Coordinates of C-alpha atoms and ligand atoms in Angstrom, one line a residue:
M1 CA -89.2 -45.6 -162.0
M2 CA -90.4 -42.5 -163.7
S3 CA -93.2 -40.8 -161.9
K4 CA -96.5 -40.2 -163.7
R5 CA -95.7 -36.5 -163.7
M6 CA -92.3 -37.0 -165.3
L7 CA -93.8 -39.2 -167.9
L8 CA -96.4 -36.5 -168.7
L9 CA -93.6 -33.8 -168.9
A10 CA -91.6 -36.0 -171.2
G11 CA -94.7 -36.5 -173.4
V12 CA -95.3 -32.8 -173.6
L13 CA -91.7 -32.1 -174.4
L14 CA -91.7 -34.7 -177.2
A15 CA -95.0 -33.3 -178.6
A16 CA -93.5 -29.8 -178.6
L17 CA -90.4 -31.1 -180.4
A18 CA -92.5 -32.8 -183.0
V19 CA -94.5 -29.6 -183.6
C20 CA -91.2 -27.7 -183.9
V21 CA -89.8 -30.1 -186.4
G22 CA -93.0 -29.9 -188.3
C23 CA -92.7 -26.1 -188.3
R24 CA -89.2 -26.2 -189.5
E25 CA -90.1 -28.5 -192.4
E26 CA -92.9 -26.3 -193.4
K27 CA -90.6 -23.3 -193.5
V28 CA -88.0 -25.1 -195.6
E29 CA -90.6 -26.0 -198.3
A30 CA -91.0 -22.9 -200.4
P31 CA -94.5 -22.2 -201.7
A32 CA -95.0 -23.2 -205.3
R33 CA -94.1 -20.5 -207.8
T34 CA -97.1 -18.8 -209.4
E35 CA -95.5 -16.1 -211.4
L36 CA -92.3 -15.0 -213.1
T37 CA -91.3 -11.3 -213.3
V38 CA -89.0 -10.6 -216.2
G39 CA -86.9 -7.4 -216.4
V40 CA -86.7 -5.9 -219.9
T41 CA -85.4 -2.6 -221.5
E42 CA -88.0 0.0 -222.5
S43 CA -87.6 -1.1 -226.1
F44 CA -85.2 -3.6 -227.6
P45 CA -86.7 -4.8 -230.9
P46 CA -86.9 -7.6 -232.0
M47 CA -86.1 -9.2 -228.5
A48 CA -88.6 -7.3 -226.2
F49 CA -90.5 -4.2 -227.1
P50 CA -94.0 -2.7 -226.9
G51 CA -96.0 -3.7 -229.9
E52 CA -98.6 -1.4 -231.6
D53 CA -101.2 -2.0 -228.9
G54 CA -98.6 -1.3 -226.2
T55 CA -98.3 -5.0 -225.0
F56 CA -94.7 -6.3 -225.0
T57 CA -93.8 -8.6 -227.8
G58 CA -90.6 -10.0 -229.5
Y59 CA -88.5 -13.1 -229.5
D60 CA -87.7 -13.1 -225.8
I61 CA -91.2 -12.2 -224.8
E62 CA -92.7 -15.1 -226.9
L63 CA -90.2 -17.5 -225.4
A64 CA -90.9 -16.3 -221.9
R65 CA -94.7 -16.4 -222.5
E66 CA -94.5 -20.0 -223.6
V67 CA -92.2 -21.0 -220.7
C68 CA -94.6 -19.5 -218.3
K69 CA -97.6 -21.2 -220.0
R70 CA -95.9 -24.6 -219.7
R71 CA -95.0 -24.0 -216.0
G72 CA -98.3 -22.6 -215.1
W73 CA -96.9 -19.2 -214.1
Q74 CA -98.2 -15.8 -214.7
L75 CA -95.7 -13.7 -216.7
N76 CA -95.1 -10.2 -215.5
I77 CA -93.0 -7.8 -217.5
K78 CA -91.1 -5.0 -215.8
V79 CA -89.2 -2.2 -217.6
I80 CA -85.9 -1.7 -215.8
E81 CA -82.9 0.7 -216.0
W82 CA -80.5 -1.7 -217.8
R83 CA -77.5 -0.4 -216.0
E84 CA -79.2 -1.3 -212.7
M85 CA -80.2 -4.9 -213.5
E86 CA -78.3 -6.4 -210.6
Q87 CA -80.0 -4.0 -208.0
Y88 CA -83.4 -4.9 -209.4
L89 CA -82.6 -8.6 -208.9
A90 CA -81.1 -8.0 -205.5
R91 CA -84.2 -6.1 -204.3
G92 CA -86.5 -8.8 -205.6
L93 CA -88.3 -6.5 -208.0
I94 CA -87.7 -9.0 -210.9
D95 CA -86.9 -12.7 -211.0
C96 CA -84.7 -12.5 -214.1
V97 CA -83.4 -10.3 -216.9
W98 CA -84.6 -11.5 -220.3
A99 CA -84.2 -9.0 -223.1
G100 CA -81.1 -9.7 -225.2
C101 CA -79.0 -9.7 -222.1
T102 CA -75.3 -10.5 -222.9
I103 CA -73.5 -13.0 -220.8
T104 CA -70.3 -11.3 -219.6
D105 CA -67.6 -12.3 -217.1
E106 CA -68.4 -9.3 -215.0
R107 CA -72.2 -10.1 -214.9
L108 CA -71.3 -13.8 -214.2
E109 CA -69.6 -12.6 -211.0
R110 CA -72.9 -11.4 -209.5
M111 CA -75.6 -13.2 -211.5
H112 CA -76.5 -16.7 -212.5
F113 CA -77.0 -17.2 -216.3
T114 CA -78.6 -19.9 -218.4
P115 CA -76.4 -21.1 -221.2
G116 CA -76.3 -18.8 -224.2
Y117 CA -79.5 -19.1 -226.4
L118 CA -78.6 -16.6 -229.2
R119 CA -75.5 -15.3 -230.8
N120 CA -74.9 -11.6 -231.2
E121 CA -72.2 -9.1 -232.0
Q122 CA -71.5 -5.5 -231.2
V123 CA -71.3 -3.5 -234.4
V124 CA -71.0 0.1 -235.6
V125 CA -74.1 1.5 -237.3
V126 CA -73.9 4.7 -239.5
R127 CA -76.4 6.6 -241.7
E128 CA -76.7 4.8 -245.1
D129 CA -75.5 7.9 -247.0
S130 CA -72.6 8.7 -244.7
P131 CA -68.9 8.5 -245.9
Y132 CA -67.9 6.1 -243.1
H133 CA -66.9 2.6 -244.0
R134 CA -64.0 1.7 -241.7
F135 CA -63.0 2.6 -238.1
P136 CA -60.4 5.2 -239.2
D137 CA -63.2 7.1 -241.0
L138 CA -64.7 7.9 -237.6
K139 CA -61.7 10.0 -236.5
G140 CA -62.9 13.0 -234.5
K141 CA -66.6 11.9 -234.7
V142 CA -69.3 11.4 -232.2
V143 CA -70.6 7.9 -231.2
S144 CA -73.7 7.1 -229.2
V145 CA -74.1 4.0 -227.0
Q146 CA -76.5 2.7 -224.5
A147 CA -75.3 3.3 -220.9
G148 CA -74.4 0.2 -218.9
S149 CA -74.6 -2.0 -222.1
T150 CA -72.1 -4.3 -223.6
A151 CA -71.8 -1.9 -226.5
R152 CA -70.2 0.5 -224.0
D153 CA -67.8 -2.2 -222.9
A154 CA -67.0 -3.2 -226.5
L155 CA -66.2 0.3 -227.4
E156 CA -63.9 0.7 -224.3
N157 CA -62.2 -2.6 -225.4
T158 CA -61.5 -1.4 -229.0
P159 CA -58.9 1.3 -228.6
E160 CA -58.4 1.7 -232.3
L161 CA -61.9 3.1 -232.4
R162 CA -62.4 4.5 -228.9
G163 CA -59.0 6.3 -229.2
I164 CA -59.9 8.4 -232.3
L165 CA -63.4 9.5 -231.3
K166 CA -64.2 13.1 -230.3
E167 CA -67.1 12.2 -228.0
I168 CA -69.2 9.3 -226.7
L169 CA -72.9 10.1 -225.9
E170 CA -74.6 7.7 -223.5
R171 CA -78.3 7.0 -223.8
S172 CA -80.5 4.9 -221.5
I173 CA -81.7 2.6 -224.4
S174 CA -80.0 1.7 -227.7
V175 CA -83.0 2.8 -229.8
G176 CA -82.4 6.2 -228.1
A177 CA -78.9 6.0 -229.5
F178 CA -80.5 5.3 -232.9
Q179 CA -82.4 8.6 -232.6
E180 CA -79.2 10.5 -232.1
L181 CA -78.0 9.0 -235.4
E182 CA -81.2 10.0 -237.2
D183 CA -81.1 13.5 -235.8
G184 CA -77.5 14.0 -236.7
H185 CA -76.3 14.4 -233.1
A186 CA -74.1 11.3 -233.5
D187 CA -72.2 10.0 -236.5
A188 CA -72.3 6.4 -235.4
V189 CA -73.9 4.1 -232.9
V190 CA -72.3 1.0 -231.3
M191 CA -75.0 -1.6 -230.6
D192 CA -76.2 -5.1 -230.8
F193 CA -76.2 -6.6 -234.4
I194 CA -79.5 -8.3 -233.7
V195 CA -81.2 -5.0 -233.1
A196 CA -79.4 -3.0 -235.8
N197 CA -80.1 -5.7 -238.4
Y198 CA -83.8 -5.8 -237.5
A199 CA -84.0 -2.0 -237.7
I200 CA -82.5 -2.0 -241.2
Q201 CA -84.1 -5.1 -242.7
R202 CA -87.6 -5.1 -241.2
D203 CA -88.1 -1.5 -240.2
K204 CA -86.3 -0.1 -243.3
N205 CA -84.3 2.5 -241.4
P206 CA -81.8 4.2 -243.6
F207 CA -78.7 2.8 -241.7
R208 CA -75.8 0.7 -242.6
I209 CA -73.6 -1.7 -240.5
L210 CA -69.9 -1.5 -240.9
D211 CA -68.2 -4.8 -242.0
E212 CA -65.8 -4.7 -239.1
G213 CA -67.4 -5.8 -235.8
L214 CA -66.3 -5.1 -232.3
A215 CA -67.1 -8.1 -230.1
P216 CA -68.9 -11.4 -230.6
E217 CA -71.2 -12.3 -227.7
E218 CA -74.1 -14.5 -226.5
Y219 CA -77.5 -13.7 -224.9
G220 CA -78.5 -15.6 -221.8
I221 CA -81.2 -15.2 -219.2
G222 CA -79.8 -13.7 -216.0
F223 CA -81.0 -14.7 -212.5
R224 CA -80.0 -14.1 -208.9
K225 CA -77.0 -16.2 -207.9
T226 CA -79.3 -18.0 -205.4
D227 CA -81.9 -18.9 -208.1
A228 CA -79.9 -21.5 -210.0
A229 CA -82.8 -24.0 -209.6
L230 CA -85.2 -21.5 -211.1
A231 CA -82.8 -20.9 -214.0
D232 CA -82.7 -24.7 -214.5
E233 CA -86.4 -25.0 -214.6
V234 CA -86.7 -22.2 -217.2
W235 CA -83.8 -23.8 -219.2
S236 CA -85.3 -27.3 -219.1
T237 CA -88.6 -25.9 -220.4
L238 CA -86.7 -24.2 -223.3
L239 CA -85.1 -27.6 -224.1
E240 CA -88.6 -29.0 -224.4
M241 CA -89.5 -26.2 -226.6
A242 CA -86.4 -26.7 -228.8
A243 CA -87.2 -30.4 -229.1
D244 CA -90.8 -29.9 -230.2
G245 CA -90.0 -27.2 -232.7
T246 CA -91.6 -24.3 -230.8
I247 CA -88.3 -22.3 -230.7
K248 CA -87.7 -22.9 -234.4
R249 CA -91.1 -21.5 -235.2
I250 CA -90.6 -18.4 -233.0
S251 CA -87.1 -17.8 -234.4
E252 CA -88.3 -18.0 -238.0
K253 CA -91.0 -15.5 -237.2
W254 CA -88.6 -12.9 -235.8
F255 CA -85.4 -13.6 -237.7
G256 CA -86.5 -15.3 -240.9
S257 CA -84.5 -18.4 -240.0
D258 CA -83.7 -20.6 -237.0
L259 CA -80.9 -18.9 -235.1
S260 CA -81.5 -20.5 -231.8
L261 CA -78.5 -22.0 -229.9
V262 CA -80.7 -24.0 -227.5
P263 CA -79.3 -26.4 -226.3
G264 CA -76.7 -23.6 -225.8
F265 CA -73.3 -23.2 -224.3
Y266 CA -71.6 -20.5 -222.2
T267 CA -69.5 -17.9 -223.9
K268 CA -66.6 -19.1 -221.6
D269 CA -66.7 -22.7 -222.9
K270 CA -66.3 -21.4 -226.5
R271 CA -63.0 -19.6 -225.9
Ligands
LIG1 N1 -77.0 -6.8 -225.2 C1 -76.8 -5.6 -224.5 C2 -76.4 -5.8 -223.0 O1 -76.7 -6.9 -222.5 C3 -78.1 -4.7 -224.5 C4 -79.3 -5.3 -224.1 C5 -80.5 -4.4 -223.8 O2 -80.4 -3.2 -223.9 N2 -81.7 -5.0 -223.6 O3 -75.9 -5.0 -222.4

């Protein structure tokens, strides 16, 4: 027979165990999310850029605002160094990168992406009055690109253009590369079609896009590898927004037509 003292001890031990199990359960259950911090480039119109009053606006920003509204999260926008996006994610400074971020095999190795939500292409932009029409016309010329961007990758992967250039200037943002074109420091810029087209059509910049493109690509929202569940939550909200016509409305506002790919697909699946 167990003595009274032994019984008491067993009881105490059981109670302690129960408390411990309780503790563990509490720890496992993460607190409900209250905000989403989105990493963007300083200026990437029409995807994410400061409007006249300094507040960020654009296609991606409007999508992100609506997703956050529907999930009950506060939206925080943080300007990042584009080439350091993975470090910003790793250090917990942002929850995702959402500003015309191209899905690439290299990024997929270290980041988790939603399916592609918009098609883009890397293109060559020149001054409207310049004599450049085809890649060979840029022999011995200077081209400007955004550092750490897929424009840089596309140029490296297009030897027939890369190989004939005199110099490549790297700028931290692609609209900075535009400035080099305007100032005459560069003869051409390699950049996202979405941004170049907006600059020409909407902002009436005196630029021209060469017919020959470099690389088709897709934009996705990039998360930490460990945040696949968060990515799914954002994506399912975008699906809702596609179904009720919200994305169509935002797309028509920024692009003049509905270009959205939602429900999208990975670049990889397309190949
Ligand atoms: N689409 C390009 C990339 O992902 C540039 C995006 C940006 O500067 N915001 O590298």
